[in-house]
Amino acid sequence: MKSTNKFGMFIHWGLYSIPAVHEQILARYDLPSAEYEKYKDQFNPVEYDPEEWVLLAKRAGMEYICITTKHHDGFCMWDTKQTDYNIMNTPYGKDVIRMLADACHKHGMLLSFYYSNPDWHHPKGYNPISTHQWKSVNIGGEVDTEGYREFVKAQVRELLTNYGPIYTFFWDIPSKLYDPSLNELVRELQPGIIINDRGWSEGDFATPERELDKIEGARFSKLTEACNSLGEQSWGYRSGEDFYSIRYLTSAIDRIMAMGGSYLLNVGPDSLGRITSDYSTRLERIGDWYNRMKGALVCHEREELPLRVLHGDCILTRKEGKTYLHFYNGTISSAALVEGAPSLPKSVTLLNTGEALPFAIEKTPDEFSMETGIAVTLLRIHGIPIDELSAEAVVIEIEW
Ligand code: GLC
């Protein structure tokens, strides 16, 4: 089956951009609620220009943006009628989700919504059988998930009615209470929407996060969207963040997308509404790599030819009759050795540079059969400028 995978921008933005530590600072640093909630009276992102964000995402080759409409703190970034704890009651006083939706629609960018099930502000938001709940005392200790579900539904109705077509819905933190009526509502309001697996019933796609070590195989068996932040410590804006290397991220994106998954790469805009250069320069560099790879990373199929790559971590895909070798951790030498080539290729291209690579079907002295001791015949692609490419995942295109 052909994948319909995409590269997207994840955006974690909320009051937590003011302390600039972590999106869950309230719980992780055990702040008194009243102290945290004061940020509402300070939030004034006067530099917010959603078109800039959309154009940055576009330049990076991204096809959708998924933004936090409400994180665990319960603060709502849109003009919701269900609580006063929302963006309209800040000094800024404008619906930032509406502004982003308008910019996305203007520039043909798909828009997705993140919505947190835990709500550390709502008096009925405590759900003891789920994770990421905060001390019940801070929200009055009342447990009434049914009452809370009505609130969630009313908010979902607003989000999925008032902001045009929504591409995917990203629930966060599964509630562990089974209630299919929430996803039914989502689908009723936005037929065709794709829902993740962190809601109140099964969704459409899996959401591995920051856990590349646990991923196995060469192809996802179900719809998958992996996510990661540019920063290692936080999803929200963090001053002095520890950033992942470009090499690590291109390797992760290549691997996940070659397996047929989508990839959401997160930025945390600051309290003035800027995607600061710490984040944007890294995104531009990743985008520069991604744009050279994009054709090979989207809408491909599993390679059915019985090819075997002898060295290095490699995933093989196929698209329009061409084979792609995704060396997501780079090749280990300046050559790629492939067993089982059906014929001599017409051409071989290194997508990182766009240049043709020399190749031949031949024997190489160090690859021989243990049984006969005789060198085996291989497709040998060579001349890969591997040391110049050490900061990137490497992709090779073979045209047969
Ligand atoms: C983790 C974090 C949460 C973040 C989410 C994004 O669950 O704890 O804060 O929003 O990842 O997928």
CSV table of C-alpha atoms and ligand atoms in Angstrom, one decimal:
chain,number,residue,atom,x,y,z
A,1,MET,CA,0.0,0.0,0.0
A,2,LYS,CA,1.2,3.5,-0.8
A,3,SER,CA,1.7,5.7,2.2
A,4,THR,CA,0.1,9.1,2.5
A,5,ASN,CA,2.6,10.3,5.0
A,6,LYS,CA,3.6,13.9,5.5
A,7,PHE,CA,6.2,16.0,7.3
A,8,GLY,CA,4.6,18.5,9.7
A,9,MET,CA,5.3,21.2,12.2
A,10,PHE,CA,4.2,20.7,15.8
A,11,ILE,CA,3.7,23.8,17.9
A,12,HIS,CA,3.6,23.9,21.7
A,13,TRP,CA,2.5,27.4,22.7
A,14,GLY,CA,0.8,28.7,25.7
A,15,LEU,CA,1.3,30.6,29.0
A,16,TYR,CA,4.2,28.4,29.8
A,17,SER,CA,6.3,30.3,27.2
A,18,ILE,CA,6.5,33.1,29.8
A,19,PRO,CA,8.6,31.1,32.4
A,20,ALA,CA,10.3,29.5,29.5
A,21,VAL,CA,11.2,26.3,31.3
A,22,HIS,CA,8.8,23.5,30.2
A,23,GLU,CA,5.2,23.2,29.1
A,24,GLN,CA,4.4,21.3,32.3
A,25,ILE,CA,6.2,23.6,34.7
A,26,LEU,CA,3.1,23.8,36.8
A,27,ALA,CA,3.3,20.2,37.8
A,28,ARG,CA,7.0,19.4,37.3
A,29,TYR,CA,8.1,22.3,39.5
A,30,ASP,CA,5.1,22.0,41.8
A,31,LEU,CA,4.0,25.7,41.5
A,32,PRO,CA,0.9,27.0,43.3
A,33,SER,CA,-1.9,27.3,40.7
A,34,ALA,CA,-2.5,30.9,41.6
A,35,GLU,CA,1.1,31.8,40.8
A,36,TYR,CA,1.0,30.1,37.4
A,37,GLU,CA,-2.4,31.5,36.5
A,38,LYS,CA,-1.1,35.0,36.8
A,39,TYR,CA,0.7,34.5,33.5
A,40,LYS,CA,-2.7,35.0,31.9
A,41,ASP,CA,-2.5,38.6,32.9
A,42,GLN,CA,0.9,39.0,31.3
A,43,PHE,CA,0.5,37.0,28.1
A,44,ASN,CA,1.0,39.5,25.3
A,45,PRO,CA,2.7,38.1,22.2
A,46,VAL,CA,2.8,41.3,20.2
A,47,GLU,CA,5.3,39.8,17.8
A,48,TYR,CA,3.0,37.0,16.7
A,49,ASP,CA,2.8,36.8,13.0
A,50,PRO,CA,1.3,33.4,12.0
A,51,GLU,CA,2.0,33.9,8.3
A,52,GLU,CA,5.7,33.9,9.2
A,53,TRP,CA,5.3,30.6,11.0
A,54,VAL,CA,3.4,29.1,8.0
A,55,LEU,CA,6.0,30.3,5.6
A,56,LEU,CA,8.8,28.9,7.7
A,57,ALA,CA,7.0,25.5,7.7
A,58,LYS,CA,6.5,25.7,4.0
A,59,ARG,CA,10.2,26.5,3.3
A,60,ALA,CA,11.1,23.4,5.4
A,61,GLY,CA,8.9,21.3,3.1
A,62,MET,CA,6.2,20.8,5.7
A,63,GLU,CA,2.6,20.1,4.7
A,64,TYR,CA,0.7,20.6,7.9
A,65,ILE,CA,0.8,22.4,11.3
A,66,CYS,CA,-0.5,20.9,14.5
A,67,ILE,CA,-0.9,23.4,17.3
A,68,THR,CA,-1.7,23.0,21.0
A,69,THR,CA,-5.2,24.5,21.5
A,70,LYS,CA,-5.1,23.6,25.2
A,71,HIS,CA,-2.3,21.9,27.1
A,72,HIS,CA,-2.5,20.2,30.5
A,73,ASP,CA,-2.5,23.6,32.2
A,74,GLY,CA,-6.0,24.0,30.9
A,75,PHE,CA,-5.4,27.4,29.3
A,76,CYS,CA,-7.2,27.8,26.0
A,77,MET,CA,-5.6,29.5,23.1
A,78,TRP,CA,-8.9,30.2,21.3
A,79,ASP,CA,-12.0,32.2,21.9
A,80,THR,CA,-13.8,29.4,23.8
A,81,LYS,CA,-17.2,30.1,25.5
A,82,GLN,CA,-16.6,27.2,27.9
A,83,THR,CA,-14.2,28.9,30.3
A,84,ASP,CA,-12.8,32.3,31.0
A,85,TYR,CA,-9.3,30.9,31.2
A,86,ASN,CA,-8.6,31.7,27.6
A,87,ILE,CA,-6.6,33.9,25.3
A,88,MET,CA,-9.4,36.6,25.0
A,89,ASN,CA,-8.8,37.4,28.7
A,90,THR,CA,-5.1,38.2,28.3
A,91,PRO,CA,-3.6,41.6,27.5
A,92,TYR,CA,-3.3,40.3,23.9
A,93,GLY,CA,-7.0,39.5,23.7
A,94,LYS,CA,-7.0,38.0,20.2
A,95,ASP,CA,-7.9,34.4,19.1
A,96,VAL,CA,-4.4,33.2,18.0
A,97,ILE,CA,-5.9,29.9,16.7
A,98,ARG,CA,-8.2,31.8,14.4
A,99,MET,CA,-5.2,33.9,13.2
A,100,LEU,CA,-3.2,30.7,12.5
A,101,ALA,CA,-6.1,29.1,10.8
A,102,ASP,CA,-6.5,32.1,8.5
A,103,ALA,CA,-2.8,32.0,7.6
A,104,CYS,CA,-2.8,28.3,7.0
A,105,HIS,CA,-5.8,28.5,4.7
A,106,LYS,CA,-4.3,31.4,2.8
A,107,HIS,CA,-1.1,29.5,2.1
A,108,GLY,CA,-2.6,26.0,1.5
A,109,MET,CA,-1.1,24.6,4.7
A,110,LEU,CA,-3.1,21.9,6.4
A,111,LEU,CA,-4.1,22.6,10.1
A,112,SER,CA,-4.3,20.1,12.9
A,113,PHE,CA,-5.3,20.5,16.5
A,114,TYR,CA,-3.7,19.1,19.7
A,115,TYR,CA,-6.0,19.0,22.7
A,116,SER,CA,-5.0,17.8,26.2
A,117,ASN,CA,-7.3,15.5,28.1
A,118,PRO,CA,-5.8,16.3,31.5
A,119,ASP,CA,-6.9,19.7,32.5
A,120,TRP,CA,-5.3,21.2,35.6
A,121,HIS,CA,-7.6,24.1,35.7
A,122,HIS,CA,-11.0,22.6,35.2
A,123,PRO,CA,-12.7,21.8,38.6
A,124,LYS,CA,-13.9,18.5,37.3
A,125,GLY,CA,-10.8,17.7,35.3
A,126,TYR,CA,-9.2,15.2,37.6
A,127,ASN,CA,-9.2,11.7,36.3
A,128,PRO,CA,-7.4,9.4,38.8
A,129,ILE,CA,-7.0,6.4,36.4
A,130,SER,CA,-5.1,8.4,33.8
A,131,THR,CA,-1.6,9.7,33.9
A,132,HIS,CA,-0.5,13.3,33.9
A,133,GLN,CA,-3.1,14.2,36.4
A,134,TRP,CA,-2.0,16.7,38.9
A,135,LYS,CA,-2.8,16.8,42.6
A,136,SER,CA,-6.6,16.8,42.9
A,137,VAL,CA,-6.4,19.2,45.8
A,138,ASN,CA,-5.3,22.0,43.4
A,139,ILE,CA,-8.5,21.7,41.5
A,140,GLY,CA,-10.9,21.2,44.3
A,141,GLY,CA,-10.6,17.4,44.5
A,142,GLU,CA,-13.8,16.8,42.6
A,143,VAL,CA,-13.9,13.7,40.4
A,144,ASP,CA,-16.6,13.9,37.8
A,145,THR,CA,-15.2,12.8,34.5
A,146,GLU,CA,-18.7,12.8,33.0
A,147,GLY,CA,-19.2,16.4,33.7
A,148,TYR,CA,-15.7,17.0,32.4
A,149,ARG,CA,-16.5,15.1,29.2
A,150,GLU,CA,-19.4,17.4,28.5
A,151,PHE,CA,-17.0,20.3,28.7
A,152,VAL,CA,-14.5,18.6,26.4
A,153,LYS,CA,-17.2,17.9,23.9
A,154,ALA,CA,-18.4,21.5,23.9
A,155,GLN,CA,-14.8,22.6,23.3
A,156,VAL,CA,-14.3,20.1,20.5
A,157,ARG,CA,-17.5,21.3,18.9
A,158,GLU,CA,-16.1,24.9,18.9
A,159,LEU,CA,-12.7,23.8,17.5
A,160,LEU,CA,-14.1,21.7,14.8
A,161,THR,CA,-16.8,24.0,13.7
A,162,ASN,CA,-15.3,27.4,13.7
A,163,TYR,CA,-11.9,27.1,12.1
A,164,GLY,CA,-12.4,25.5,8.7
A,165,PRO,CA,-11.2,22.1,7.6
A,166,ILE,CA,-9.0,20.3,10.2
A,167,TYR,CA,-6.6,17.7,9.0
A,168,THR,CA,-5.8,15.6,12.1
A,169,PHE,CA,-6.9,15.6,15.7
A,170,PHE,CA,-4.2,15.0,18.3
A,171,TRP,CA,-5.7,14.1,21.7
A,172,ASP,CA,-3.0,14.0,24.3
A,173,ILE,CA,-2.7,11.5,27.3
A,174,PRO,CA,-5.3,8.7,26.9
A,175,SER,CA,-8.0,9.1,29.4
A,176,LYS,CA,-8.2,5.3,30.0
A,177,LEU,CA,-12.0,5.7,30.3
A,178,TYR,CA,-13.6,4.2,27.2
A,179,ASP,CA,-16.0,6.5,25.6
A,180,PRO,CA,-16.3,6.3,21.8
A,181,SER,CA,-18.8,9.2,21.7
A,182,LEU,CA,-15.9,11.7,21.7
A,183,ASN,CA,-14.3,10.4,18.5
A,184,GLU,CA,-17.8,10.0,17.0
A,185,LEU,CA,-18.3,13.7,17.6
A,186,VAL,CA,-15.0,14.6,16.1
A,187,ARG,CA,-15.8,12.6,12.9
A,188,GLU,CA,-19.3,14.0,12.7
A,189,LEU,CA,-18.0,17.6,12.8
A,190,GLN,CA,-15.1,16.9,10.4
A,191,PRO,CA,-15.8,14.0,8.1
A,192,GLY,CA,-12.4,12.8,6.8
A,193,ILE,CA,-10.4,13.9,9.8
A,194,ILE,CA,-7.7,11.5,11.0
A,195,ILE,CA,-7.6,11.0,14.8
A,196,ASN,CA,-4.7,9.8,16.9
A,197,ASP,CA,-4.6,7.0,19.4
A,198,ARG,CA,-4.4,9.1,22.6
A,199,GLY,CA,-8.1,9.8,23.0
A,200,TRP,CA,-11.1,8.1,24.7
A,201,SER,CA,-11.4,5.2,22.2
A,202,GLU,CA,-9.2,3.7,19.4
A,203,GLY,CA,-8.1,6.2,16.9
A,204,ASP,CA,-6.7,6.0,13.4
A,205,PHE,CA,-2.9,6.4,13.9
A,206,ALA,CA,-0.2,5.5,16.4
A,207,THR,CA,2.0,8.2,18.0
A,208,PRO,CA,5.5,7.1,19.0
A,209,GLU,CA,7.3,9.9,20.6
A,210,ARG,CA,11.0,10.4,21.4
A,211,GLU,CA,11.4,6.6,21.4
A,212,LEU,CA,13.3,5.6,18.3
A,213,ASP,CA,15.0,2.8,20.2
A,214,LYS,CA,11.7,1.0,20.5
A,215,ILE,CA,10.9,1.1,16.8
A,216,GLU,CA,11.5,-2.1,14.9
A,217,GLY,CA,11.1,-3.3,11.3
A,218,ALA,CA,11.2,-1.6,8.0
A,219,ARG,CA,7.6,-0.6,7.5
A,220,PHE,CA,4.8,0.4,9.9
A,221,SER,CA,1.9,-2.0,9.8
A,222,LYS,CA,-0.6,0.8,10.8
A,223,LEU,CA,-0.9,4.5,10.2
A,224,THR,CA,1.8,6.2,12.3
A,225,GLU,CA,2.8,9.7,13.1
A,226,ALA,CA,6.0,10.0,15.1
A,227,CYS,CA,6.8,13.3,16.9
A,228,ASN,CA,9.8,14.9,18.5
A,229,SER,CA,10.8,18.3,19.5
A,230,LEU,CA,13.9,20.2,18.3
A,231,GLY,CA,14.7,20.5,22.0
A,232,GLU,CA,15.6,17.6,24.2
A,233,GLN,CA,14.1,18.9,27.4
A,234,SER,CA,10.9,20.6,26.6
A,235,TRP,CA,8.1,21.0,23.9
A,236,GLY,CA,7.3,24.5,25.0
A,237,TYR,CA,9.8,27.3,24.6
A,238,ARG,CA,12.8,26.9,26.9
A,239,SER,CA,15.5,29.4,27.2
A,240,GLY,CA,18.8,27.7,27.1
A,241,GLU,CA,17.3,24.5,25.6
A,242,ASP,CA,19.5,21.5,24.8
A,243,PHE,CA,19.0,20.9,21.1
A,244,TYR,CA,19.2,17.6,19.3
A,245,SER,CA,21.8,17.4,16.5
A,246,ILE,CA,20.7,17.9,12.9
A,247,ARG,CA,22.2,14.5,12.3
A,248,TYR,CA,20.0,12.9,14.9
A,249,LEU,CA,16.9,14.5,13.6
A,250,THR,CA,17.5,13.9,9.9
A,251,SER,CA,18.2,10.3,10.8
A,252,ALA,CA,14.9,10.0,12.7
A,253,ILE,CA,12.9,11.7,10.0
A,254,ASP,CA,14.4,9.6,7.3
A,255,ARG,CA,13.8,6.4,9.2
A,256,ILE,CA,10.2,7.1,10.2
A,257,MET,CA,9.2,8.4,6.8
A,258,ALA,CA,10.9,5.6,5.0
A,259,MET,CA,8.8,3.3,7.1
A,260,GLY,CA,5.7,5.0,5.8
A,261,GLY,CA,5.1,7.2,8.8
A,262,SER,CA,4.5,10.9,9.1
A,263,TYR,CA,6.8,13.1,11.2
A,264,LEU,CA,5.8,16.0,13.4
A,265,LEU,CA,8.8,18.2,14.4
A,266,ASN,CA,8.1,20.5,17.2
A,267,VAL,CA,9.0,24.1,17.9
A,268,GLY,CA,8.2,26.2,20.9
A,269,PRO,CA,7.4,29.8,20.1
A,270,ASP,CA,8.4,32.3,22.9
A,271,SER,CA,6.1,34.5,24.9
A,272,LEU,CA,6.3,37.3,22.3
A,273,GLY,CA,5.1,34.9,19.6
A,274,ARG,CA,8.4,34.5,17.9
A,275,ILE,CA,10.0,31.2,16.7
A,276,THR,CA,13.4,32.4,17.8
A,277,SER,CA,16.5,31.7,15.8
A,278,ASP,CA,17.6,28.9,18.1
A,279,TYR,CA,14.7,27.0,16.7
A,280,SER,CA,14.2,28.5,13.2
A,281,THR,CA,17.9,28.1,12.1
A,282,ARG,CA,17.8,24.4,13.0
A,283,LEU,CA,14.5,24.0,11.2
A,284,GLU,CA,15.8,25.7,8.1
A,285,ARG,CA,18.8,23.3,8.1
A,286,ILE,CA,16.6,20.3,8.5
A,287,GLY,CA,14.3,21.7,5.8
A,288,ASP,CA,17.2,22.1,3.5
A,289,TRP,CA,18.0,18.4,3.8
A,290,TYR,CA,14.3,17.4,3.7
A,291,ASN,CA,13.6,19.3,0.5
A,292,ARG,CA,16.4,17.3,-1.2
A,293,MET,CA,14.8,14.1,0.1
A,294,LYS,CA,11.1,14.9,0.0
A,295,GLY,CA,10.3,13.0,-3.3
A,296,ALA,CA,11.7,9.9,-1.8
A,297,LEU,CA,10.1,10.2,1.6
A,298,VAL,CA,6.4,10.7,0.8
A,299,CYS,CA,3.9,8.4,-1.0
A,300,HIS,CA,6.2,5.4,-1.5
A,301,GLU,CA,5.7,1.7,-1.2
A,302,ARG,CA,7.7,-1.1,0.3
A,303,GLU,CA,10.4,-2.4,-2.0
A,304,GLU,CA,9.4,-5.8,-3.2
A,305,LEU,CA,12.7,-6.7,-5.1
A,306,PRO,CA,14.7,-9.2,-3.1
A,307,LEU,CA,17.6,-6.7,-2.6
A,308,ARG,CA,19.9,-6.9,0.4
A,309,VAL,CA,22.2,-4.1,1.5
A,310,LEU,CA,25.3,-5.6,3.0
A,311,HIS,CA,26.5,-2.9,5.4
A,312,GLY,CA,24.9,-0.1,7.4
A,313,ASP,CA,21.3,0.5,8.6
A,314,CYS,CA,19.2,0.8,5.5
A,315,ILE,CA,15.5,0.8,4.7
A,316,LEU,CA,14.5,0.2,1.1
A,317,THR,CA,11.5,1.8,-0.5
A,318,ARG,CA,10.1,2.0,-4.0
A,319,LYS,CA,8.4,4.8,-5.9
A,320,GLU,CA,7.5,5.1,-9.6
A,321,GLY,CA,9.7,2.2,-10.5
A,322,LYS,CA,12.8,3.5,-8.7
A,323,THR,CA,14.4,2.0,-5.6
A,324,TYR,CA,15.5,4.2,-2.7
A,325,LEU,CA,18.2,3.2,-0.2
A,326,HIS,CA,17.7,5.1,3.0
A,327,PHE,CA,20.9,5.0,5.0
A,328,TYR,CA,19.4,6.8,7.9
A,329,ASN,CA,22.6,6.5,10.0
A,330,GLY,CA,24.8,7.3,6.9
A,331,THR,CA,26.8,4.7,5.0
A,332,ILE,CA,29.7,3.2,6.8
A,333,SER,CA,32.1,3.7,3.9
A,334,SER,CA,32.2,5.5,0.5
A,335,ALA,CA,30.4,2.5,-1.0
A,336,ALA,CA,27.0,0.8,-0.9
A,337,LEU,CA,27.0,-2.9,-1.7
A,338,VAL,CA,23.7,-4.5,-2.8
A,339,GLU,CA,23.0,-8.1,-3.4
A,340,GLY,CA,20.2,-9.3,-5.7
A,341,ALA,CA,20.1,-6.5,-8.2
A,342,PRO,CA,17.8,-7.7,-11.1
A,343,SER,CA,19.8,-5.8,-13.8
A,344,LEU,CA,22.4,-3.1,-14.2
A,345,PRO,CA,20.7,0.1,-13.2
A,346,LYS,CA,20.3,2.9,-15.7
A,347,SER,CA,21.5,5.5,-13.2
A,348,VAL,CA,22.2,6.0,-9.5
A,349,THR,CA,21.8,9.3,-7.8
A,350,LEU,CA,22.9,10.5,-4.4
A,351,LEU,CA,19.9,12.6,-3.3
A,352,ASN,CA,22.0,14.6,-0.8
A,353,THR,CA,24.0,16.3,-3.6
A,354,GLY,CA,21.8,15.5,-6.6
A,355,GLU,CA,24.9,14.0,-8.3
A,356,ALA,CA,25.2,10.7,-10.2
A,357,LEU,CA,27.2,8.0,-8.4
A,358,PRO,CA,29.4,5.5,-10.3
A,359,PHE,CA,28.3,1.9,-10.1
A,360,ALA,CA,29.0,-1.5,-11.5
A,361,ILE,CA,27.9,-5.1,-11.1
A,362,GLU,CA,31.1,-6.8,-10.1
A,363,LYS,CA,32.9,-8.9,-7.5
A,364,THR,CA,34.6,-7.2,-4.6
A,365,PRO,CA,37.4,-9.1,-2.9
A,366,ASP,CA,36.2,-8.9,0.7
A,367,GLU,CA,32.6,-10.0,0.0
A,368,PHE,CA,32.8,-13.8,-0.6
A,369,SER,CA,30.8,-16.9,0.1
A,370,MET,CA,31.9,-18.7,3.3
A,371,GLU,CA,31.0,-22.0,1.6
A,372,THR,CA,33.0,-21.6,-1.7
A,373,GLY,CA,35.5,-18.9,-0.7
A,374,ILE,CA,34.7,-17.2,-4.0
A,375,ALA,CA,33.8,-13.5,-4.2
A,376,VAL,CA,30.1,-12.9,-4.8
A,377,THR,CA,28.7,-10.6,-7.6
A,378,LEU,CA,27.2,-7.4,-6.3
A,379,LEU,CA,25.9,-4.1,-7.3
A,380,ARG,CA,28.6,-1.8,-6.1
A,381,ILE,CA,27.7,1.9,-5.8
A,382,HIS,CA,30.8,3.9,-4.9
A,383,GLY,CA,32.2,7.4,-4.6
A,384,ILE,CA,29.9,8.5,-1.8
A,385,PRO,CA,31.4,11.6,-0.2
A,386,ILE,CA,30.6,10.2,3.1
A,387,ASP,CA,32.7,12.5,5.3
A,388,GLU,CA,31.2,15.6,3.7
A,389,LEU,CA,27.7,14.2,4.6
A,390,SER,CA,28.4,13.3,8.2
A,391,ALA,CA,25.7,15.6,9.4
A,392,GLU,CA,22.9,14.1,7.4
A,393,ALA,CA,21.0,10.9,6.7
A,394,VAL,CA,22.0,9.6,3.2
A,395,VAL,CA,19.5,8.6,0.5
A,396,ILE,CA,20.4,6.9,-2.8
A,397,GLU,CA,18.1,6.6,-5.8
A,398,ILE,CA,18.4,3.7,-8.2
A,399,GLU,CA,16.7,3.8,-11.6
A,400,TRP,CA,16.5,0.4,-13.2
B,1,GLC,C1,4.5,14.3,26.1
B,1,GLC,C2,4.7,15.5,27.0
B,1,GLC,C3,3.6,16.6,26.7
B,1,GLC,C4,3.6,16.9,25.2
B,1,GLC,C5,3.5,15.6,24.4
B,1,GLC,C6,3.6,15.8,22.9
B,1,GLC,O1,3.4,13.6,26.4
B,1,GLC,O2,4.6,15.1,28.3
B,1,GLC,O3,3.8,17.7,27.4
B,1,GLC,O4,2.6,17.8,24.9
B,1,GLC,O5,4.5,14.8,24.7
B,1,GLC,O6,3.3,14.6,22.2
